[in-house]
PDB file of C-alpha atoms and ligand atoms in Angstrom:
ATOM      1  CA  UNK A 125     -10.451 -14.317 -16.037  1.00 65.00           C
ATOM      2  CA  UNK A 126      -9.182 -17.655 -15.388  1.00 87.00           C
ATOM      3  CA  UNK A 127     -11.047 -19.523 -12.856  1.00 94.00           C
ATOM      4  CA  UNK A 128      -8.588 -19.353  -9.853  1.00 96.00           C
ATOM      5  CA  UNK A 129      -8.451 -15.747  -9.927  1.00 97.00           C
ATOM      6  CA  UNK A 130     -12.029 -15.503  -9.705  1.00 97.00           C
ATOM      7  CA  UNK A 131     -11.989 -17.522  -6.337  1.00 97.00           C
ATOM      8  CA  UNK A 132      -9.474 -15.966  -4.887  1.00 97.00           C
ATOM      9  CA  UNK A 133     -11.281 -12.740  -5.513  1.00 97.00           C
ATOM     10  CA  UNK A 134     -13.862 -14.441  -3.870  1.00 97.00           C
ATOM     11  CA  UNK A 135     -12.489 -15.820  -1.510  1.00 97.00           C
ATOM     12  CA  UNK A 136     -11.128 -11.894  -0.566  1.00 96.00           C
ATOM     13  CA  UNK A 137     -14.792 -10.581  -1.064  1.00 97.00           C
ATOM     14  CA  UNK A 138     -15.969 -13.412   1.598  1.00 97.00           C
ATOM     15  CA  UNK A 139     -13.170 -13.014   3.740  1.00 97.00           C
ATOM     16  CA  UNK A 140     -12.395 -16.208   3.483  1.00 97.00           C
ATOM     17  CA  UNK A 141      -8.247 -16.505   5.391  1.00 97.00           C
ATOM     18  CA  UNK A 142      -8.055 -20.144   5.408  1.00 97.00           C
ATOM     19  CA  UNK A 143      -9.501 -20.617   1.915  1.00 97.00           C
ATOM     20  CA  UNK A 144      -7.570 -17.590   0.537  1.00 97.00           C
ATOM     21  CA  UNK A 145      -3.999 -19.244   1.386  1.00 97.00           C
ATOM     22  CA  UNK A 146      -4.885 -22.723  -0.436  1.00 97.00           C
ATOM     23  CA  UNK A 147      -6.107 -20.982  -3.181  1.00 98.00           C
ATOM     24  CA  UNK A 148      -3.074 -18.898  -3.655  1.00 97.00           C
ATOM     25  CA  UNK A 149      -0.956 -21.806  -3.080  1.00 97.00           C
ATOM     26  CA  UNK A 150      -2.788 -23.618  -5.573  1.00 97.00           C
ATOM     27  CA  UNK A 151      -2.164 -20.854  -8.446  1.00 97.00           C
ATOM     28  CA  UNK A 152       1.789 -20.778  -8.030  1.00 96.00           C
ATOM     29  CA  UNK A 153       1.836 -24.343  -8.345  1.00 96.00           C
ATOM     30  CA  UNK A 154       0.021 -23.998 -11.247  1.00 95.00           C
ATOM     31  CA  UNK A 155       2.629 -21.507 -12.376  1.00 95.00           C
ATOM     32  CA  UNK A 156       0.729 -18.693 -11.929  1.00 95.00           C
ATOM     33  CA  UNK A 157       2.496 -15.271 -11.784  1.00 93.00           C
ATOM     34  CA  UNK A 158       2.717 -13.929  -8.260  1.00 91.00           C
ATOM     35  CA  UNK A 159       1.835 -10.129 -10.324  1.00 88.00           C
ATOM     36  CA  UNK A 160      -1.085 -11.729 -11.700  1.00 92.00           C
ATOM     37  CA  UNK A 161      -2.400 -13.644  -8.768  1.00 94.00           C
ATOM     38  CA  UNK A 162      -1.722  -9.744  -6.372  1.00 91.00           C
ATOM     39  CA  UNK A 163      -3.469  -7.918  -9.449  1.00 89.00           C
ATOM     40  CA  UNK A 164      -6.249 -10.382 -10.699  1.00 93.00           C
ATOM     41  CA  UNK A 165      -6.980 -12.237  -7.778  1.00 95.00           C
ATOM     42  CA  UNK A 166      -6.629 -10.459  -4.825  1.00 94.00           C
ATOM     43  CA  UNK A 167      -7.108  -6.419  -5.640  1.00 91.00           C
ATOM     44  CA  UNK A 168      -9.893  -7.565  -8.174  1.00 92.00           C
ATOM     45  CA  UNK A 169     -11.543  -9.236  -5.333  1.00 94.00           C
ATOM     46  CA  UNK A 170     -11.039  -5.938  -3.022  1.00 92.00           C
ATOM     47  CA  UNK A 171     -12.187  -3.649  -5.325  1.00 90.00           C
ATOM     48  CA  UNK A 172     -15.948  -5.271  -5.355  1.00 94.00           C
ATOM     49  CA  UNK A 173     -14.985  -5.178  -1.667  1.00 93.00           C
ATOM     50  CA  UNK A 174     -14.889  -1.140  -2.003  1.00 90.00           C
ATOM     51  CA  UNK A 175     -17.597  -1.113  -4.331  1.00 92.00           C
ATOM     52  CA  UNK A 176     -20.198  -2.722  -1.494  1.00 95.00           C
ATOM     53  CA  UNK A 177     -18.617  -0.427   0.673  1.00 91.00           C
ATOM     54  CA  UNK A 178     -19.294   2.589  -0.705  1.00 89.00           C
ATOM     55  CA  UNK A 179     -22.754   1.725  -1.799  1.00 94.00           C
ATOM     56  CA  UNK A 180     -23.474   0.835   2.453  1.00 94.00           C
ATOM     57  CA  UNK A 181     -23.793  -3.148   1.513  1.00 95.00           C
ATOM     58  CA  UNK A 182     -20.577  -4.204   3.683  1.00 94.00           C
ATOM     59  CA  UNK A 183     -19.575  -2.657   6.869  1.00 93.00           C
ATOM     60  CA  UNK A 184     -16.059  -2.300   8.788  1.00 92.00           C
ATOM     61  CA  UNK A 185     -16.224  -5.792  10.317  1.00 94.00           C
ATOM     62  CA  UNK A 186     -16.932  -7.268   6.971  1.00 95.00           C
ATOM     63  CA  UNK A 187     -14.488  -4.792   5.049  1.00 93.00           C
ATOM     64  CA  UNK A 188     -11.492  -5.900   8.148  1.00 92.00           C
ATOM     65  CA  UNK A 189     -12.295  -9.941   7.203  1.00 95.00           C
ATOM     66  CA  UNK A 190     -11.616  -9.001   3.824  1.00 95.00           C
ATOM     67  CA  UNK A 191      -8.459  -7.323   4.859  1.00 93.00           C
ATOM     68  CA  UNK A 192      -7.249 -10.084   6.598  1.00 94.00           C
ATOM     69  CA  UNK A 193      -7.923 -12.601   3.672  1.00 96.00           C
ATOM     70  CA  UNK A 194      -5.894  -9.845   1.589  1.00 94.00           C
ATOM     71  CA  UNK A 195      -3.442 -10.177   3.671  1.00 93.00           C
ATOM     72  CA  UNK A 196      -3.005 -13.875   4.017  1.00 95.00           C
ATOM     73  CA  UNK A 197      -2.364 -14.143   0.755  1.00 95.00           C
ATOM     74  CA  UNK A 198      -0.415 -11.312   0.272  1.00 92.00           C
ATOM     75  CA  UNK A 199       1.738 -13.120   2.827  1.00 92.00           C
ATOM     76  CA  UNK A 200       2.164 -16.142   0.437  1.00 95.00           C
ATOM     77  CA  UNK A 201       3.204 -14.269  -2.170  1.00 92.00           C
ATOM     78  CA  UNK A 202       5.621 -11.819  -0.837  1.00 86.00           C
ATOM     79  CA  UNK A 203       9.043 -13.963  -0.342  1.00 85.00           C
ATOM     80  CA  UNK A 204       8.475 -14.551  -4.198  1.00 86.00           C
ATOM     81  CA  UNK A 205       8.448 -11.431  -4.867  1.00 79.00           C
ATOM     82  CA  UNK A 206      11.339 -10.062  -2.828  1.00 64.00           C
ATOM     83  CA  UNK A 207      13.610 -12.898  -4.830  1.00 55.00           C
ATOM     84  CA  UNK A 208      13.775 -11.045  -7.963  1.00 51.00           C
ATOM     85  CA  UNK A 209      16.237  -8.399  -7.069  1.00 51.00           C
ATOM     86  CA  UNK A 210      18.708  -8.257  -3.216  1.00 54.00           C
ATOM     87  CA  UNK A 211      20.513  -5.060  -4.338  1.00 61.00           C
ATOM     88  CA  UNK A 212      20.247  -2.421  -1.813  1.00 82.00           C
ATOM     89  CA  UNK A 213      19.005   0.354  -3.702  1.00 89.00           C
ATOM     90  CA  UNK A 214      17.987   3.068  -1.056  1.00 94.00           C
ATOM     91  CA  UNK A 215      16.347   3.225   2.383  1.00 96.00           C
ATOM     92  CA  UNK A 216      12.865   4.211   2.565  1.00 97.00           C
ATOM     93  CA  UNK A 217      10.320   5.014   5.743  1.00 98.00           C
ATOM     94  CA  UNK A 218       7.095   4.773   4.914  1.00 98.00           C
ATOM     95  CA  UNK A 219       3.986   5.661   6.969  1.00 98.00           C
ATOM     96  CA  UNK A 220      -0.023   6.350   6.743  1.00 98.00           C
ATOM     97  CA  UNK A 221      -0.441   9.841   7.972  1.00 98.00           C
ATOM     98  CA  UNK A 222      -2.096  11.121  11.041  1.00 98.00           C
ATOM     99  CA  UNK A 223      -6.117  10.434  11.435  1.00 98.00           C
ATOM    100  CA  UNK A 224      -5.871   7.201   8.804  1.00 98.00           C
ATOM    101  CA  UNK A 225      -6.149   4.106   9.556  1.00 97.00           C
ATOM    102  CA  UNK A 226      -5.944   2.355   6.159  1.00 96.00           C
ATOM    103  CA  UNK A 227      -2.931   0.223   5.088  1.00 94.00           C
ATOM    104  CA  UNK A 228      -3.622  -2.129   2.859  1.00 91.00           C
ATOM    105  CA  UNK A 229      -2.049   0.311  -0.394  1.00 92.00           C
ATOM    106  CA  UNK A 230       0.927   1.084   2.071  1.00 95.00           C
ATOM    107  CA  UNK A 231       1.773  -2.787   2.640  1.00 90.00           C
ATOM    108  CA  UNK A 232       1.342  -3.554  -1.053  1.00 88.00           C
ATOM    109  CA  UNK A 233       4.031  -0.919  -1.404  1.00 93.00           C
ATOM    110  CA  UNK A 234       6.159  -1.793   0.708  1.00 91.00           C
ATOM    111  CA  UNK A 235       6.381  -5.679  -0.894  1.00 86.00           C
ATOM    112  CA  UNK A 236       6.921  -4.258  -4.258  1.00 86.00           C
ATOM    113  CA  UNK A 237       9.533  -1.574  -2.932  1.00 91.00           C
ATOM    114  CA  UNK A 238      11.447  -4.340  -0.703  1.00 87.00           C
ATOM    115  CA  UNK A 239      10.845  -6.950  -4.146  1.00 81.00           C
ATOM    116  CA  UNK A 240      12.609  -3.997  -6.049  1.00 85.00           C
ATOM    117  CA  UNK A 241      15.360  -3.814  -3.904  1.00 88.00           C
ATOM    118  CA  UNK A 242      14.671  -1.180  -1.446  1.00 93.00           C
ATOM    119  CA  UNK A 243      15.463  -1.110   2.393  1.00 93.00           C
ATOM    120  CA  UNK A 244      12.061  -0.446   3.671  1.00 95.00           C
ATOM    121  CA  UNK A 245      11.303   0.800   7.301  1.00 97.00           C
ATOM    122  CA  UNK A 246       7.272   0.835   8.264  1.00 97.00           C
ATOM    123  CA  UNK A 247       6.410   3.056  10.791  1.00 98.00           C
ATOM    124  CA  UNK A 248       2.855   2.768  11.136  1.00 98.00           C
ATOM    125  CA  UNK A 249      -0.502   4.147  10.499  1.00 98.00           C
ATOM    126  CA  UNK A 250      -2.196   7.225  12.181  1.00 98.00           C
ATOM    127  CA  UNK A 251       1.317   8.638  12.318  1.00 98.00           C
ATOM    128  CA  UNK A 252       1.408  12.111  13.705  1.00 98.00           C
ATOM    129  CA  UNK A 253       3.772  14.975  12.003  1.00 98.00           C
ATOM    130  CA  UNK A 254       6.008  14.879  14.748  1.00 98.00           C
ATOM    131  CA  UNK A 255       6.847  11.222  14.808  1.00 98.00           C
ATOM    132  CA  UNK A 256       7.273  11.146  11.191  1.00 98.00           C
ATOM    133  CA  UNK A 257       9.916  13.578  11.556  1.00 98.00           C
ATOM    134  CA  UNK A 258      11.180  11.383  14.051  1.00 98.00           C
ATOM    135  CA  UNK A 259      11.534   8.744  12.067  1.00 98.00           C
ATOM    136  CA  UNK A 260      12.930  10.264   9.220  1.00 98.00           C
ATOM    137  CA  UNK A 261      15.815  11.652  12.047  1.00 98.00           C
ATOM    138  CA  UNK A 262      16.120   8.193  13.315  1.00 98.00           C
ATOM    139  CA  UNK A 263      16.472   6.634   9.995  1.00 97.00           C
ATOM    140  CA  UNK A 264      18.523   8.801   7.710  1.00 97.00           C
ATOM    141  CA  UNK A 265      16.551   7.097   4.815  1.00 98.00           C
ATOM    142  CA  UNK A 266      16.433   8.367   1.154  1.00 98.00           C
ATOM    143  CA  UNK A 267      13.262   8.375   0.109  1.00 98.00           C
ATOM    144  CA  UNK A 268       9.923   9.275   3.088  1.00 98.00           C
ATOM    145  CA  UNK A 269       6.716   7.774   1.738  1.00 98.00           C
ATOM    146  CA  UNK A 270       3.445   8.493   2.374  1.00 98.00           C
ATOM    147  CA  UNK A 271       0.228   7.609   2.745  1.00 98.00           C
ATOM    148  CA  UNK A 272      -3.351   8.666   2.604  1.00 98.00           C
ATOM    149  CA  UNK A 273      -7.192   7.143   1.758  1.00 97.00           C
ATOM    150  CA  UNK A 274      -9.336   9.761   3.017  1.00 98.00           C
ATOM    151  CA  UNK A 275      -9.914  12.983   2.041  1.00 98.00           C
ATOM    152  CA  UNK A 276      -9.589  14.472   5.446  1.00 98.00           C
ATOM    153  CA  UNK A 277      -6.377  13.075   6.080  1.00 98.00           C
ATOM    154  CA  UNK A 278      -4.836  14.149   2.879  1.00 97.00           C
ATOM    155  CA  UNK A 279      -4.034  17.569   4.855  1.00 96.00           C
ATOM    156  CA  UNK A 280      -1.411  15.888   7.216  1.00 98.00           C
ATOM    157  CA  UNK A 281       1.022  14.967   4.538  1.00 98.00           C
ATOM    158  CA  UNK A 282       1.394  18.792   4.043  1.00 97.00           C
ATOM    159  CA  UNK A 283       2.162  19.013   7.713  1.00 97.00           C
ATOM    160  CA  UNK A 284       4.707  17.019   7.823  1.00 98.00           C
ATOM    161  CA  UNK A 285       5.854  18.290   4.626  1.00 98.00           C
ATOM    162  CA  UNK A 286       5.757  21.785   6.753  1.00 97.00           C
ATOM    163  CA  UNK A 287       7.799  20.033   9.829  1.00 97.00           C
ATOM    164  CA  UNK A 288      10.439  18.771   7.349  1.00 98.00           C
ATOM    165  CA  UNK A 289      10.961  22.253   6.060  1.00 97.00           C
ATOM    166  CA  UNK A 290      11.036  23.676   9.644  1.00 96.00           C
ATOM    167  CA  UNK A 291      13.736  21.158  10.660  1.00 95.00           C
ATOM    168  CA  UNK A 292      15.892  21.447   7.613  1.00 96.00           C
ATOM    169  CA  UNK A 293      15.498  18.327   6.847  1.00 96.00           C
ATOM    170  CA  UNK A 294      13.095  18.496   3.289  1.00 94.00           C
ATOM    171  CA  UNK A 295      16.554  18.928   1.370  1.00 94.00           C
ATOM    172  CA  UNK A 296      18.184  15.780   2.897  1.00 95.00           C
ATOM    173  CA  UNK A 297      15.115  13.513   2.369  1.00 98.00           C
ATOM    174  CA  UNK A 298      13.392  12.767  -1.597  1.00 98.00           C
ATOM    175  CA  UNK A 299       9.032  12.623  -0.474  1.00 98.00           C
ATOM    176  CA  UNK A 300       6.567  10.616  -2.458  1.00 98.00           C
ATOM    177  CA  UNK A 301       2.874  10.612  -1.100  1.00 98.00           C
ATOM    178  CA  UNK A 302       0.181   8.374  -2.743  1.00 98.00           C
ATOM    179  CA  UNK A 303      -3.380   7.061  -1.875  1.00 97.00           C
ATOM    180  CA  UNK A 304      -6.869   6.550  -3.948  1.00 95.00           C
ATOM    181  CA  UNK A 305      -7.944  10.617  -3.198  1.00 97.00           C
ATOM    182  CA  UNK A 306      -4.309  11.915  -4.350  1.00 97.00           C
ATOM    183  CA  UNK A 307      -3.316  12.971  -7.804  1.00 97.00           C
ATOM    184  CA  UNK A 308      -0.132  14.672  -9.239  1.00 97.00           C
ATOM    185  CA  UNK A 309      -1.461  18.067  -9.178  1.00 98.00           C
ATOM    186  CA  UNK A 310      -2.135  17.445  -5.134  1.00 98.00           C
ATOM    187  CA  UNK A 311       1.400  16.553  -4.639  1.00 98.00           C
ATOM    188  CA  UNK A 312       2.865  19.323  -6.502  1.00 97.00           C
ATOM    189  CA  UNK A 313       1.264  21.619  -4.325  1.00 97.00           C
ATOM    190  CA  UNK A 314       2.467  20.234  -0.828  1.00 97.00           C
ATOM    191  CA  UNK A 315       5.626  19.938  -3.064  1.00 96.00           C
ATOM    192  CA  UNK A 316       6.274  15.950  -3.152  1.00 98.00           C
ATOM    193  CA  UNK A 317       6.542  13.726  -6.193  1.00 98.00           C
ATOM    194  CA  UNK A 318       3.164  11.429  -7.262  1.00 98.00           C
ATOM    195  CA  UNK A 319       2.297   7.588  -8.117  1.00 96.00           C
ATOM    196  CA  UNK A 320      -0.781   6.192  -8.490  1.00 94.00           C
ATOM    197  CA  UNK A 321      -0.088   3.157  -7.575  1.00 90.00           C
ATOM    198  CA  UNK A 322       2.246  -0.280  -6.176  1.00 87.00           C
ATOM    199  CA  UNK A 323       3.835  -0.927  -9.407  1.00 84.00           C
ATOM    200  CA  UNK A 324       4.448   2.959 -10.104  1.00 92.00           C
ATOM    201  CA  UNK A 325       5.899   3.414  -6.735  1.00 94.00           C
ATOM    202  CA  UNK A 326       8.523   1.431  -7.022  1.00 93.00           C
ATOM    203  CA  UNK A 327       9.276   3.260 -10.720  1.00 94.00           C
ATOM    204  CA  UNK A 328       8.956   6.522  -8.904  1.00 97.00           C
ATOM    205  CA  UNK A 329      11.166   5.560  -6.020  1.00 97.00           C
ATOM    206  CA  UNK A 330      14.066   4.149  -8.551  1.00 95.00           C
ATOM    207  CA  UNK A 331      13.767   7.492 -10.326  1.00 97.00           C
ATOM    208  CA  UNK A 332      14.479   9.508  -6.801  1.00 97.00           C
ATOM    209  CA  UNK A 333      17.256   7.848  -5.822  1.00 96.00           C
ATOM    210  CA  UNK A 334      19.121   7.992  -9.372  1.00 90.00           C
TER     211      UNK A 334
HETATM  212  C1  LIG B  19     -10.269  -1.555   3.347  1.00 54.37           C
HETATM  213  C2  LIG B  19     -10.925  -0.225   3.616  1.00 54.37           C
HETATM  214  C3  LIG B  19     -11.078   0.162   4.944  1.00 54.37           C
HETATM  215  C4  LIG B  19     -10.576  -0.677   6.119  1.00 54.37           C
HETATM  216  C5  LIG B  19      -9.042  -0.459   6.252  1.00 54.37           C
HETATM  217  C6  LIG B  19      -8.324  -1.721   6.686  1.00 54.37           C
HETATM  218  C7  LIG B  19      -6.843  -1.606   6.491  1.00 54.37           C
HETATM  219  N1  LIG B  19      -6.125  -2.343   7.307  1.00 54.37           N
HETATM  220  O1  LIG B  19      -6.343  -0.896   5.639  1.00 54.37           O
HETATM  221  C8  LIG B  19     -11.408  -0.085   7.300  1.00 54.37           C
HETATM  222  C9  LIG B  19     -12.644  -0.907   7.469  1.00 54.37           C
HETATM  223  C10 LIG B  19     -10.653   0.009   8.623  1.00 54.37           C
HETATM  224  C11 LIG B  19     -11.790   1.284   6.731  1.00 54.37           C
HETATM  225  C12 LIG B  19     -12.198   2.325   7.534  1.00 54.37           C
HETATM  226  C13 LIG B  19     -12.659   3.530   7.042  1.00 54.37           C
HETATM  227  N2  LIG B  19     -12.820   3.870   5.750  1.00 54.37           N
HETATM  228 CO1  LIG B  19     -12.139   2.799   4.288  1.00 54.37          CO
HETATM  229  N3  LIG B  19     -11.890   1.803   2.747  1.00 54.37           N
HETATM  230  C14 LIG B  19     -11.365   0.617   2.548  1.00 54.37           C
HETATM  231  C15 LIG B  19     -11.490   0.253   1.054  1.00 54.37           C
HETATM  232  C16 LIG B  19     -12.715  -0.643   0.906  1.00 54.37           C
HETATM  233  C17 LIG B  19     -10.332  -0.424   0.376  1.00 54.37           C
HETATM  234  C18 LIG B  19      -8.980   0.296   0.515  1.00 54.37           C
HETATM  235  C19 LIG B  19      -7.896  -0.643   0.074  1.00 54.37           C
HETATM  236  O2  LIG B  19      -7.262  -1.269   0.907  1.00 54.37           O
HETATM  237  N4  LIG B  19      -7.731  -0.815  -1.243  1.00 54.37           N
HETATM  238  C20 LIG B  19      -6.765  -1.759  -1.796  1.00 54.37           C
HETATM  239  C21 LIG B  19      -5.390  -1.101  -1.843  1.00 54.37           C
HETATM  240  C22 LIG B  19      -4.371  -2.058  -2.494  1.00 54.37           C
HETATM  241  O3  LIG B  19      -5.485   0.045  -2.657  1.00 54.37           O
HETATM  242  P1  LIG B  19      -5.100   1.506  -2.155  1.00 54.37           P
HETATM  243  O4  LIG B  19      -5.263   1.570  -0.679  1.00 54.37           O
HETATM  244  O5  LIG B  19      -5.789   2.507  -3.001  1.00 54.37           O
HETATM  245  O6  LIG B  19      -3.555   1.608  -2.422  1.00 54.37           O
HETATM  246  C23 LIG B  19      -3.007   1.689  -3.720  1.00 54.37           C
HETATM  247  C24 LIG B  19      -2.837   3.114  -4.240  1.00 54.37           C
HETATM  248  O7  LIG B  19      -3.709   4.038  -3.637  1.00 54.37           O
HETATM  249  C25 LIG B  19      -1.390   3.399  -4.031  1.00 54.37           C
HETATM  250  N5  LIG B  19      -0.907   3.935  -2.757  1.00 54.37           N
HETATM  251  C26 LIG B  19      -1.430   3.872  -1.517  1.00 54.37           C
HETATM  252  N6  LIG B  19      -0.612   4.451  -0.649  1.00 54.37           N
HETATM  253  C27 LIG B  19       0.461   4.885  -1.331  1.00 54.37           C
HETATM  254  C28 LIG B  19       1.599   5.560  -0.904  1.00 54.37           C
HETATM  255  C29 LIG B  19       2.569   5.909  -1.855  1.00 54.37           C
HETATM  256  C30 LIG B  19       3.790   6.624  -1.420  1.00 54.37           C
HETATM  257  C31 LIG B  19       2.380   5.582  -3.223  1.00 54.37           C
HETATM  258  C32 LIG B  19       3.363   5.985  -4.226  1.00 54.37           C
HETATM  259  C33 LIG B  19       1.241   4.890  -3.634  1.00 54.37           C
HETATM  260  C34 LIG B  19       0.298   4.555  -2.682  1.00 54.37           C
HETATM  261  O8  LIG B  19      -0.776   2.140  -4.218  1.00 54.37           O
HETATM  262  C35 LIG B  19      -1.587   1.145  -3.613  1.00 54.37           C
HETATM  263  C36 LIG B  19      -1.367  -0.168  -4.301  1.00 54.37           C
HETATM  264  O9  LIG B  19      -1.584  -0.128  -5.690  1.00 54.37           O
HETATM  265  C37 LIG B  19     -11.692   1.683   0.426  1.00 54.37           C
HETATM  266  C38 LIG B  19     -12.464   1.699  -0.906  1.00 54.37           C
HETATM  267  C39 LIG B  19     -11.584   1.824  -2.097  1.00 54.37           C
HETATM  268  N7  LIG B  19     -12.105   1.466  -3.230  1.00 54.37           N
HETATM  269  O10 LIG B  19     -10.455   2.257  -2.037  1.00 54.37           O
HETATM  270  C40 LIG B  19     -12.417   2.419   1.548  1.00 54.37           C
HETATM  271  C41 LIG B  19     -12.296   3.927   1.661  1.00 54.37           C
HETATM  272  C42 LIG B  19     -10.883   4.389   1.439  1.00 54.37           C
HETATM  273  N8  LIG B  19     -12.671   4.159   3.054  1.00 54.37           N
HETATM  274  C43 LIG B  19     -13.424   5.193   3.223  1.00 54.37           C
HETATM  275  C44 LIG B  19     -13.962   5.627   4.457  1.00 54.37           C
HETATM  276  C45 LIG B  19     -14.928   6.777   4.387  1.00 54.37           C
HETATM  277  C46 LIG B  19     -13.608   4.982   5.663  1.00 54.37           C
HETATM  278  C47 LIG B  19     -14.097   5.341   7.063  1.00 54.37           C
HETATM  279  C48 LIG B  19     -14.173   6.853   7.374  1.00 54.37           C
HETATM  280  C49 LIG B  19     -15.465   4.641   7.242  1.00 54.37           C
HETATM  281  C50 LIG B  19     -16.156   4.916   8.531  1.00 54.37           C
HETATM  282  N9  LIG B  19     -17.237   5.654   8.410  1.00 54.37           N
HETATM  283  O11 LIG B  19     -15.735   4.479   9.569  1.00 54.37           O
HETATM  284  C51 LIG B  19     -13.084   4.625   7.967  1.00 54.37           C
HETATM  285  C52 LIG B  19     -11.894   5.532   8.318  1.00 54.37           C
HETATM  286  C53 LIG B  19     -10.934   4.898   9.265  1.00 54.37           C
HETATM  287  C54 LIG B  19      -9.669   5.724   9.347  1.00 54.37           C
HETATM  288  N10 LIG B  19      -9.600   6.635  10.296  1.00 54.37           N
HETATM  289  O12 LIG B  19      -8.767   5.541   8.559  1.00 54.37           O
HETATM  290  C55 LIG B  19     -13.673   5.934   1.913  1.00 54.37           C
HETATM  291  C56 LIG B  19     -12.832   7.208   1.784  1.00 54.37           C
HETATM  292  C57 LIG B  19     -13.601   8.333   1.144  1.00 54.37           C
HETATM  293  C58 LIG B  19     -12.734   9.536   1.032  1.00 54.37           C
HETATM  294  N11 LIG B  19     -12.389   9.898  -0.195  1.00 54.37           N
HETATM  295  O13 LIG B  19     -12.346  10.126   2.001  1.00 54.37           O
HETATM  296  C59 LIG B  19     -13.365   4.805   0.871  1.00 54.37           C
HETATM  297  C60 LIG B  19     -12.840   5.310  -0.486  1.00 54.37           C
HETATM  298  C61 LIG B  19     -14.686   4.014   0.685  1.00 54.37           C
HETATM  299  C62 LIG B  19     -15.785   4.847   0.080  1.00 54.37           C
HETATM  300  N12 LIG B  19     -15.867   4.961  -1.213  1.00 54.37           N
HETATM  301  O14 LIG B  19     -16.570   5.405   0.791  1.00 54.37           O
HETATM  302  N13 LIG B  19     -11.678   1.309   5.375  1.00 54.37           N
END
C-alpha cells in the first residue's frame, strides 16, 4: 500500500480530523484517485477501527473521533466525486432505520449515488416506520434506501416495508436496503432488492430506475 494511504488510515484509526484533511489533500495533488484514497485510505483505516471494536480495545468515544476523521476527509473528496456525471437520473430518500444510529455506510452512499447522478434526499438516522413513509409521501422519489448495522435493527426495514404495503405505496416506490448484517437472501424475504456495498449501490440503483 503506498505510503499515503497508510497514514491516512492512520490518521482515521487515531482520529486524527486536522491531520486527516492535509493528508487527503496531499494525495489528490499527488494525483491520487479520489476511489482509491475513499477505499485504501480511509475504509482501510476504519476497518482496523471495527476490528478494535469488536475485540473491546476502542470504545464509542474513540470509535466517534474516528468517525469524524472519516468524515473530514470524506468531505474533501466528495465535490470530486459528484463532477463525474450532473445527469439527473432518479430521486432517492435514503434513511438508517429506527433504533440505529450508524451512518457512516449511508453517507458513503449517498456521495457515490449523488457522484452517479442521483437526486439524493437524507432523512436521517433512527428513522421510525412512520416517518419514512412520510418521507417517501413528501418526496415522490424513485428509489427508498435503507439502512441497517445491527442485527436488532434489521427488523424495522420490514416494517416499513409493511407500512408501504399498507399505504399503497410499495408499487409506486423501487426499495433497496443494505448494511454489514444484510445479505440478498434477507432482502428477498422483506421483499427489497440487495447491495453489499457503496460502489454496488449505485449499480443497483441504475438498474431500478431503468
Ligand atoms: C462506527 C461504528 C459505530 C459508531 C457509529 C458512528 C456513525 N456516525 O455511524 C458508534 C460508536 C456510534 C457505534 C455505536 C454502536 N455500535 Co457500532 N460500529 C461501528 C463500526 C466500527 C464501523 C461501521 C462503519 O461505519 N463502517 C464503515 C462503513 C463505510 O461501512 P458500512 O457501514 O458497513 O457501510 C457499507 C455497507 O454496509 C453498505 N451499506 C450500508 N448501508 C447501506 C444501505 C444501502 C441501501 C446499500 C445498498 C448499501 C449500504 O455500503 C456501505 C459503504 O460501502 C462497526 C464495525 C464494522 N466493522 O462494521 C460497528 C458495529 C456495526 N457496531 C456494533 C454495535 C454492537 C454497536 C453498539 C450497539 C455498541 C454499544 N454497545 O453501544 C452501538 C449501537 C448504537 C446504535 N443504536 O446504532 C456492532 C454490530 C453487531 C451486530 N451485528 O449487530 C458492529 C458490527 C461492531 C462489532 N463487531 O461488534 N458504532
Amino acid at each position: 500500500m503506498a505510503r499515503i494511504f497508510r497514514d491516512i488510515a492512520d490518521a482515521v484509526e487515531d482520529g486524527e480530523v486536522e491531520e486527516i484533511k492535509e493528508l487527503v489533500q496531499e494525495a489528490l495533488d499527488d494525483g491520487e484517485q479520489p476511489q482509491d484514497i475513499i477505499n485504501e485510505g480511509l475504509l482501510a483505516g476504519m476497518e482496523v477501527v471495527g476490528k478494535y471494536f469488536k475485540a473491546g480495545e476502542m470504545f464509542v468515544p474513540e470509535v466517534l473521533q474516528s468517525a469524524a476523521a472519516l468524515d473530514a476527509g470524506m468531505q474533501i473528496v466528495k465535490p470530486l466525486l459528484a463532477q463525474g456525471d450532473v445527469s439527473n437520473k432518479g430521486k432517492v430518500v435514503f434513511c438508517t432505520v429506527k433504533g440505529d444510529l450508524h451512518d457512516i455506510g449511508k453517507k458513503l452512499c449517498i456521495m457515490l449515488l449523488e457522484g452517479g447522478g442521483f437526486e439524493v434526499i437524507d432523512i436521517g438516522i433512527d428513522v421510525p416506520a412512520a416517518d419514512v413513509v412520510a418521507g417517501v409521501k413528501e418526496h415522490a422519489p424513485d428509489i427508498l434506501a435503507m439502512s441497517a448495522m445491527l442485527t436488532t435493527t434489521m427488523g424495522a426495514m420490514g416494517e416499513v416495508m409493511e407500512a408501504l404495503r399498507a399505504e399503497g405505496l410499495d408499487s409506486k416506490v423501487k426499495v433497496m436496503v443494505g448494511g454489514a448484517p444484510l445479505d440478498q437472501n434477507f432482502a428477498e424475504k422483506i421483499g427489497a432488492s440487495y447491495s453489499e456495498d457503496a460502489v454496488t449501490c449505485v449499480d443497483k440503483a441504475n438498474e431500478l430506475v431503468s
